[in-house]
Each structure stands twice: as structure tokens, then as C-alpha cells.
Coordinates of C-alpha atoms in Angstrom, one line a residue:
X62 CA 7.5 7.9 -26.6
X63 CA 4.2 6.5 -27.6
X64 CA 2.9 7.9 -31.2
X65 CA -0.8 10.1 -30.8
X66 CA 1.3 12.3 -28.3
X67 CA 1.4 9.8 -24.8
X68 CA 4.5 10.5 -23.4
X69 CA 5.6 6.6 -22.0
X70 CA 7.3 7.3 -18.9
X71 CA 10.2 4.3 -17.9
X72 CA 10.2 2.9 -14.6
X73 CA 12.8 4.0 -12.3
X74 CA 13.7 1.5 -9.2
X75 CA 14.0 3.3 -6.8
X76 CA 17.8 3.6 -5.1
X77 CA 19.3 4.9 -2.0
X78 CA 18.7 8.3 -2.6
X79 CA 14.9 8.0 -2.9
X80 CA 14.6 5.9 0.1
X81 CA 16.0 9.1 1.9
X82 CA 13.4 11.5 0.4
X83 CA 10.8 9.1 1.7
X84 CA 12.2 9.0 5.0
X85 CA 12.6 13.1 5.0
X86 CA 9.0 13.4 3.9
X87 CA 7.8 11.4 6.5
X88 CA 9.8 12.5 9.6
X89 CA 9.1 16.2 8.5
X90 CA 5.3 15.7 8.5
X91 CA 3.1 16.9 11.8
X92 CA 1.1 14.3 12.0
X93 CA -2.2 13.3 9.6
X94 CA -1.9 15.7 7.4
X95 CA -4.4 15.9 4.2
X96 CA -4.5 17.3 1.2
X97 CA -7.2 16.9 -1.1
X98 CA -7.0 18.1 -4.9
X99 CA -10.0 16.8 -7.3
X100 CA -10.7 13.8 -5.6
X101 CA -7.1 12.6 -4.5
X102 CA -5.3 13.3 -1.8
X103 CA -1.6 13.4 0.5
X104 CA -1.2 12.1 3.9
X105 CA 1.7 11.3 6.3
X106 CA 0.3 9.2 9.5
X107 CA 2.4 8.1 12.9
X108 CA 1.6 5.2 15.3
X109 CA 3.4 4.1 17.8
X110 CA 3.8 0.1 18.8
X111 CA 4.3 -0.9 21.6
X112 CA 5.4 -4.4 22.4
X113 CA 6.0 -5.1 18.2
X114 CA 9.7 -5.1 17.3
X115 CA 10.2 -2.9 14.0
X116 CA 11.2 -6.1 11.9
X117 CA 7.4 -7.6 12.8
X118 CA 6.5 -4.7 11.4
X119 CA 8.2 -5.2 8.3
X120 CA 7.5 -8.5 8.1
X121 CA 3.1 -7.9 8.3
X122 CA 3.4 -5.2 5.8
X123 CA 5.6 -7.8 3.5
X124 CA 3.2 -11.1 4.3
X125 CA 0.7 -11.0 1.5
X126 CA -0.8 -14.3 3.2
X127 CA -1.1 -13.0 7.0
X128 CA -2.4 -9.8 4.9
X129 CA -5.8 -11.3 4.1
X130 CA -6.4 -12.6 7.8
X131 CA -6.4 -8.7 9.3
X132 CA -6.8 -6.2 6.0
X133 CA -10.8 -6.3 6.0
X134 CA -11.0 -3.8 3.1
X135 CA -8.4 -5.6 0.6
X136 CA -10.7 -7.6 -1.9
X137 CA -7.7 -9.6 -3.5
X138 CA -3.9 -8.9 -3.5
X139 CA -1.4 -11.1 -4.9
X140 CA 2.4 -11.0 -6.9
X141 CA 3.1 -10.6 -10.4
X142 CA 7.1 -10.7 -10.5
X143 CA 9.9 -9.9 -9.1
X144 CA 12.5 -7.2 -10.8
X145 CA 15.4 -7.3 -8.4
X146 CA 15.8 -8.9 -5.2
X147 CA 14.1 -6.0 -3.5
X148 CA 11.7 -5.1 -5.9
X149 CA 8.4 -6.4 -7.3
X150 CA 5.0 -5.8 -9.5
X151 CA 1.9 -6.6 -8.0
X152 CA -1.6 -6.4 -7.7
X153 CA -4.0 -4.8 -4.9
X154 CA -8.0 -4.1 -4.9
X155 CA -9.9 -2.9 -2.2
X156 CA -13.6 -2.1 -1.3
X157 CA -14.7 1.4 -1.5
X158 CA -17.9 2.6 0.6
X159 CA -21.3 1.5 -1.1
X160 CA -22.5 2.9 -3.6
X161 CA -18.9 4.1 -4.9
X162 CA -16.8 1.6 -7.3
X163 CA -14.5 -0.3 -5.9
X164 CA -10.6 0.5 -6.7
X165 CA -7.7 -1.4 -7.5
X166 CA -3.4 -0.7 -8.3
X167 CA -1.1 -2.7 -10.2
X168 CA 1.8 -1.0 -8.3
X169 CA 6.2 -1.6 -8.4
X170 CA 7.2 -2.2 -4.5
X171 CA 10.7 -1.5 -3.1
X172 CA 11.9 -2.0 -0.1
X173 CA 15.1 -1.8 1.8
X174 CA 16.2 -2.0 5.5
X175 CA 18.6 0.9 6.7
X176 CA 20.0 0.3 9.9
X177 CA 17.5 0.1 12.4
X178 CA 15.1 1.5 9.7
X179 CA 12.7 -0.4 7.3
X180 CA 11.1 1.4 4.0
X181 CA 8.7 0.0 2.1
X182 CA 7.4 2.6 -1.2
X183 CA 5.4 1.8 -4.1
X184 CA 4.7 3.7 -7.2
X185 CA 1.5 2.9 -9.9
X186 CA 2.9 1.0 -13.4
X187 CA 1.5 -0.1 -16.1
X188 CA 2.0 -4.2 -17.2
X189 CA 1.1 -5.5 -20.2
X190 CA -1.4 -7.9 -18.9
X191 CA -2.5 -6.8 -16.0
X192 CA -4.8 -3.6 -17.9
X193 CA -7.6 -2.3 -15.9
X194 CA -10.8 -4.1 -15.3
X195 CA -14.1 -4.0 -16.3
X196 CA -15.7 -3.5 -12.5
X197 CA -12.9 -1.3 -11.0
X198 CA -11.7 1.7 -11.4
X199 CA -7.7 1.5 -11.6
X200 CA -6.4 3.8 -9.1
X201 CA -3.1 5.6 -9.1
X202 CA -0.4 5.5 -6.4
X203 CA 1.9 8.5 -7.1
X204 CA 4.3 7.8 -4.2
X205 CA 3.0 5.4 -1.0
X206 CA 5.0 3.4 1.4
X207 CA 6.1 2.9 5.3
X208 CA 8.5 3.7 7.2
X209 CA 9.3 1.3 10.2
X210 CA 11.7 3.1 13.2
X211 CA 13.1 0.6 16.3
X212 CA 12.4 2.4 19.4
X213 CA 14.4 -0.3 21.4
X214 CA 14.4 -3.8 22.0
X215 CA 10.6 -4.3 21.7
X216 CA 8.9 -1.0 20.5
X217 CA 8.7 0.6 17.0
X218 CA 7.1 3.5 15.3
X219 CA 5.4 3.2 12.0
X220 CA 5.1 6.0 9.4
X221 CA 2.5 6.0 6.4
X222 CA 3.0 8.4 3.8
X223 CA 0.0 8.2 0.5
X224 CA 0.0 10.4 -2.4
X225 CA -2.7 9.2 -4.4
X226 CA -4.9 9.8 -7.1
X227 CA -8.3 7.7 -7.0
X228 CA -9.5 8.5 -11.0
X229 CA -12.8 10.3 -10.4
X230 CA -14.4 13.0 -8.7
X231 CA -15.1 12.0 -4.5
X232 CA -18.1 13.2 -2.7
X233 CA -16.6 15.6 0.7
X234 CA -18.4 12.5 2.6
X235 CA -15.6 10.2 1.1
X236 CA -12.6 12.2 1.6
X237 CA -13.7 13.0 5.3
X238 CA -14.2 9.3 6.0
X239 CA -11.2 7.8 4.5
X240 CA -9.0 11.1 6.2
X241 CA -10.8 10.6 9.5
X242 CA -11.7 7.5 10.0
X243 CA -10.4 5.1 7.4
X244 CA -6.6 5.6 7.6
X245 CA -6.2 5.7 11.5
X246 CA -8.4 2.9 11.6
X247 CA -6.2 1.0 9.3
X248 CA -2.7 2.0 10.9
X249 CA -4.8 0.3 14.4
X250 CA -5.1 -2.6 12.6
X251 CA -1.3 -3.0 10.9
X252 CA -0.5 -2.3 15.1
X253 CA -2.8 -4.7 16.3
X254 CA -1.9 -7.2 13.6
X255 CA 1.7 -7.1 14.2
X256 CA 0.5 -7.8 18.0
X257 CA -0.7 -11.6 16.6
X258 CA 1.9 -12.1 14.2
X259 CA 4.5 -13.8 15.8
X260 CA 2.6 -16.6 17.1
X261 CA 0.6 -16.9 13.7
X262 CA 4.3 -17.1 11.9
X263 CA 5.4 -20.0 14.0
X264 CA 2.4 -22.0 12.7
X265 CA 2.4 -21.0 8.7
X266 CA 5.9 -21.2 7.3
X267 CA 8.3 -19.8 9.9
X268 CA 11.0 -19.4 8.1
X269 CA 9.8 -18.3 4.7
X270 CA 10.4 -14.7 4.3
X271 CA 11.4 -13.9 0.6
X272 CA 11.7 -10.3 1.5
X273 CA 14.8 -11.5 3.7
X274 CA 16.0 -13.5 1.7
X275 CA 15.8 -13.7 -1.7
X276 CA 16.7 -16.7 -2.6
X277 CA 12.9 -18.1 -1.2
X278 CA 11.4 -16.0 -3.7
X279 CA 10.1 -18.2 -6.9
X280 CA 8.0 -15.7 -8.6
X281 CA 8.9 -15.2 -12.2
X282 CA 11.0 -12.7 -13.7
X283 CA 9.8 -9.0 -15.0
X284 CA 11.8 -6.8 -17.7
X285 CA 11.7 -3.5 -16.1
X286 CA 11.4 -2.3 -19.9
X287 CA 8.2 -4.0 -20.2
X288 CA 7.0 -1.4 -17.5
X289 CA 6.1 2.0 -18.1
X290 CA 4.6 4.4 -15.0
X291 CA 1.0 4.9 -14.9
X292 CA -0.2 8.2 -15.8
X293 CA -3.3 8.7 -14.0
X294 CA -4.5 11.0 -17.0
X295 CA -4.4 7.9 -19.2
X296 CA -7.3 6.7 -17.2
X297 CA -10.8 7.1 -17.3
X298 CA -12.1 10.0 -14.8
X299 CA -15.3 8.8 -13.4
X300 CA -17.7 11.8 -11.6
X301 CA -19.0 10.4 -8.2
X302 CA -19.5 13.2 -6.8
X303 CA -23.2 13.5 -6.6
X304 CA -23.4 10.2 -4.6
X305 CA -24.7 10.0 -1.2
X306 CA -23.7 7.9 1.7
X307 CA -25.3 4.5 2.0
X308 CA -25.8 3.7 5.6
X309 CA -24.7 0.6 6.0
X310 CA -22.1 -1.4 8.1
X311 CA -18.3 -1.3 6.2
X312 CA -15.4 -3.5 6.8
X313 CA -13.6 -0.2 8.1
X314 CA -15.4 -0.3 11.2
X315 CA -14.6 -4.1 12.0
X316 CA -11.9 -4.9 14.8
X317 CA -9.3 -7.7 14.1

């Protein structure tokens, strides 16, 4: 514990048990479901894929480089360590709608294939030199990943489960996009991204895949001590409530 009352909360990696609760949660949700309290919100999503085995799947959610060729709304992603072989720290921002702030995570990923299941969850932690930035607002994942399910030789279903906690209060025009319109958009564009993969893999480092195997993977080193969760009520709270919609073309509503 922090003195001045914070309570510092110790990252936990996840293990096998907590890969199962993810997967419970998201089998037992009925499809988009939303839940909006002060500006955040839950959400469980399905998609099925066609003709896109469940390890391309895993593979385009992994591939931080194929990532900026189909995510339109990601302003910059990129690694900041590993802590086990199948677990890291890194960073994401993404554009929010005009005139709102943009957002960004420093987040710990784990991942672990089960079978002829993939899971992917990430939690919001705090590093020592990655603080927030002067022109975002550092959002909080409580608890967001995928779940990847084969349905056969070539056709896989893809689960998205987000709790999250965007710091600030949202106009109803925000939450209804991003429940409506955003998030379906974006689980199109995983499918229709994992459509192009294969063929864009074979060009750009076929056989590097440091989520397979670990021995690929170069980044450097984290302490898990040096970690500690990231309380969203640690944050600032911004009020954006009172702004209205610009009307203008966003990234959301591109095709890849």
C-alpha cells in the first residue's frame, strides 16, 4: 500500500482458471449486449467467419504490424515488454469521434490456446514510464479480450467481450454509436482482415510469430512487481457530456 490512502493493487497474470471465466462469460452472453454506467460500458459480441481458420484469427488479433494496415481507428499501438512467454505490457491509442479526446491504454495481454480454442484478455496497469499523456485521456480496460472457436477445417467464430471504463462523462450520442455502430463495425473488419491475412503473411515475415513461439520474441524483460493495476479512480474524470456530434466523416465508417 501506497501512503495518502491509494491502495496499490499487484498484478495478477492471469492462469488457467481465469481463461475459463472468460470463456464462461462469453459463451453465456446473448449476443451485443450493453451496459452503460457513467460513461463506461460491458459488451459481449459474436461473429462468425467463414472461410478464416480460428488460428488466422489469432494470429490478426496478435500481429501488431498487419494491425495498422486494417484498424482505422488505432492512432499508434506498439510493445513495451514481455513478462512471461505468454504475457506482455503494451500500449494502444485510438481516435475518439470529433470533438471528444482521443483515448489511450497501457494494458497487460495474456493469451493462451486451449484445444481448438484461442483467448486473448487484457487488463489496464500502470508502468512506471509509460504515465498518461498530456493530449489523451488514459482509459481503463477492466477486463477485455477474444475468444477464437474452430468450427471445422476452415470456419471459426470470434467472441469480444469489453468491460471498460473511458474516464469521463459520454454524451448518449457516444454510447449509442460506439454500441451500435462502432463495435460491429470493428468485429467486420477483424473478419474481413483475417480474409487478407494469409496472403499478406507470406509476403512480410512468414514465419515470425512470437506469440507461437517464444523464442522470436526480443522485447525486453518487465518485473511484474514494477506493475501495479490501474485504478480508473486514480485518473482524471473529464465531463464531455455536454458535447454535440460533429458531422463529419470518421474512420469507423471506412471499409478495409
Amino acid at each position: 500500500m501506497s501512503s495518502g490512502g491509494d491502495i496499490f493493487m499487484p498484478v495478477q497474470i492471469p492462469d488457467d482458471s481465469d481463461f475459463s471465466s472468460f470463456k464462461d462469460q462469453c459463451l453465456n452472453a446473448d449476443g451485443w449486449i450493453s451496459r452503460y454506467n457513467k460513461g463506461g460500458g460491458d459488451g459481449v459480441m459474436r461473429i462468425v467467419c467463414k472461410d478464416v481458420t480460428a488460428e488466422t484469427l489469432y494470429d490478426v488479433l496478435h500481429d501488431t504490424s498487419y494491425r495498422k494496415k486494417w484498424d482505422t481507428n488505432m492512432i499508434d499501438t506498439y510493445d513495451i515488454g514481455r513478462l512471461t512467454v505468454n504475457a506482455d505490457v503494451g500500449y494502444y491509442s485510438w481516435k475518439c469521434p470529433s470533438p471528444l479526446k482521443n483515448r489511450d491504454f497501457v494494458t497487460m495481454r495474456s493469451w493462451l490456446p486451449l484445444g481448438n480454442d484461442y483467448l486473448i484478455i487484457n487488463y489496464s496497469v500502470k508502468h512506471p514510464q509509460h504515465p498518461p499523456k498530456k493530449d489523451y485521456v488514459r482509459a481503463v480496460s477492466l477486463l477485455t479480450g477474444y475468444l477464437i472457436q474452430s468450427n471445422g477445417a476452415n470456419c471459426s467464430t470470434l467472441y469480444y467481450l469489453t468491460q471498460v471504463d473511458p474516464r469521463g462523462s459520454l454524451p448518449k450520442w457516444v454510447v449509442n454509436r460506439v454500441s451500435q455502430f462502432v463495435a460491429p463495425k470493428a468485429m467486420r473488419k477483424i473478419y474481413k482482415a483475417s480474409l487478407k491475412y494469409p496472403e499478406w503473411k507470406r509476403k512480410h515475415n512468414p514465419t515470425l510469430k512470437p506469440w507461437m513461439f517464444p523464442e522470436q520474441n526480443t522485447l525486453p524483460c518487465i518485473n511484474v512487481a514494477d506493475l501495479t493495476v490501474q485504478r480508473a479512480d486514480s485518473l482524471e474524470n473529464i465531463d464531455e457530456s455536454g458535447l454535440s456530434e460533429e458531422k463529419t466523416t470518421q474512420s469507423d465508417d471506412e471499409e478495409t
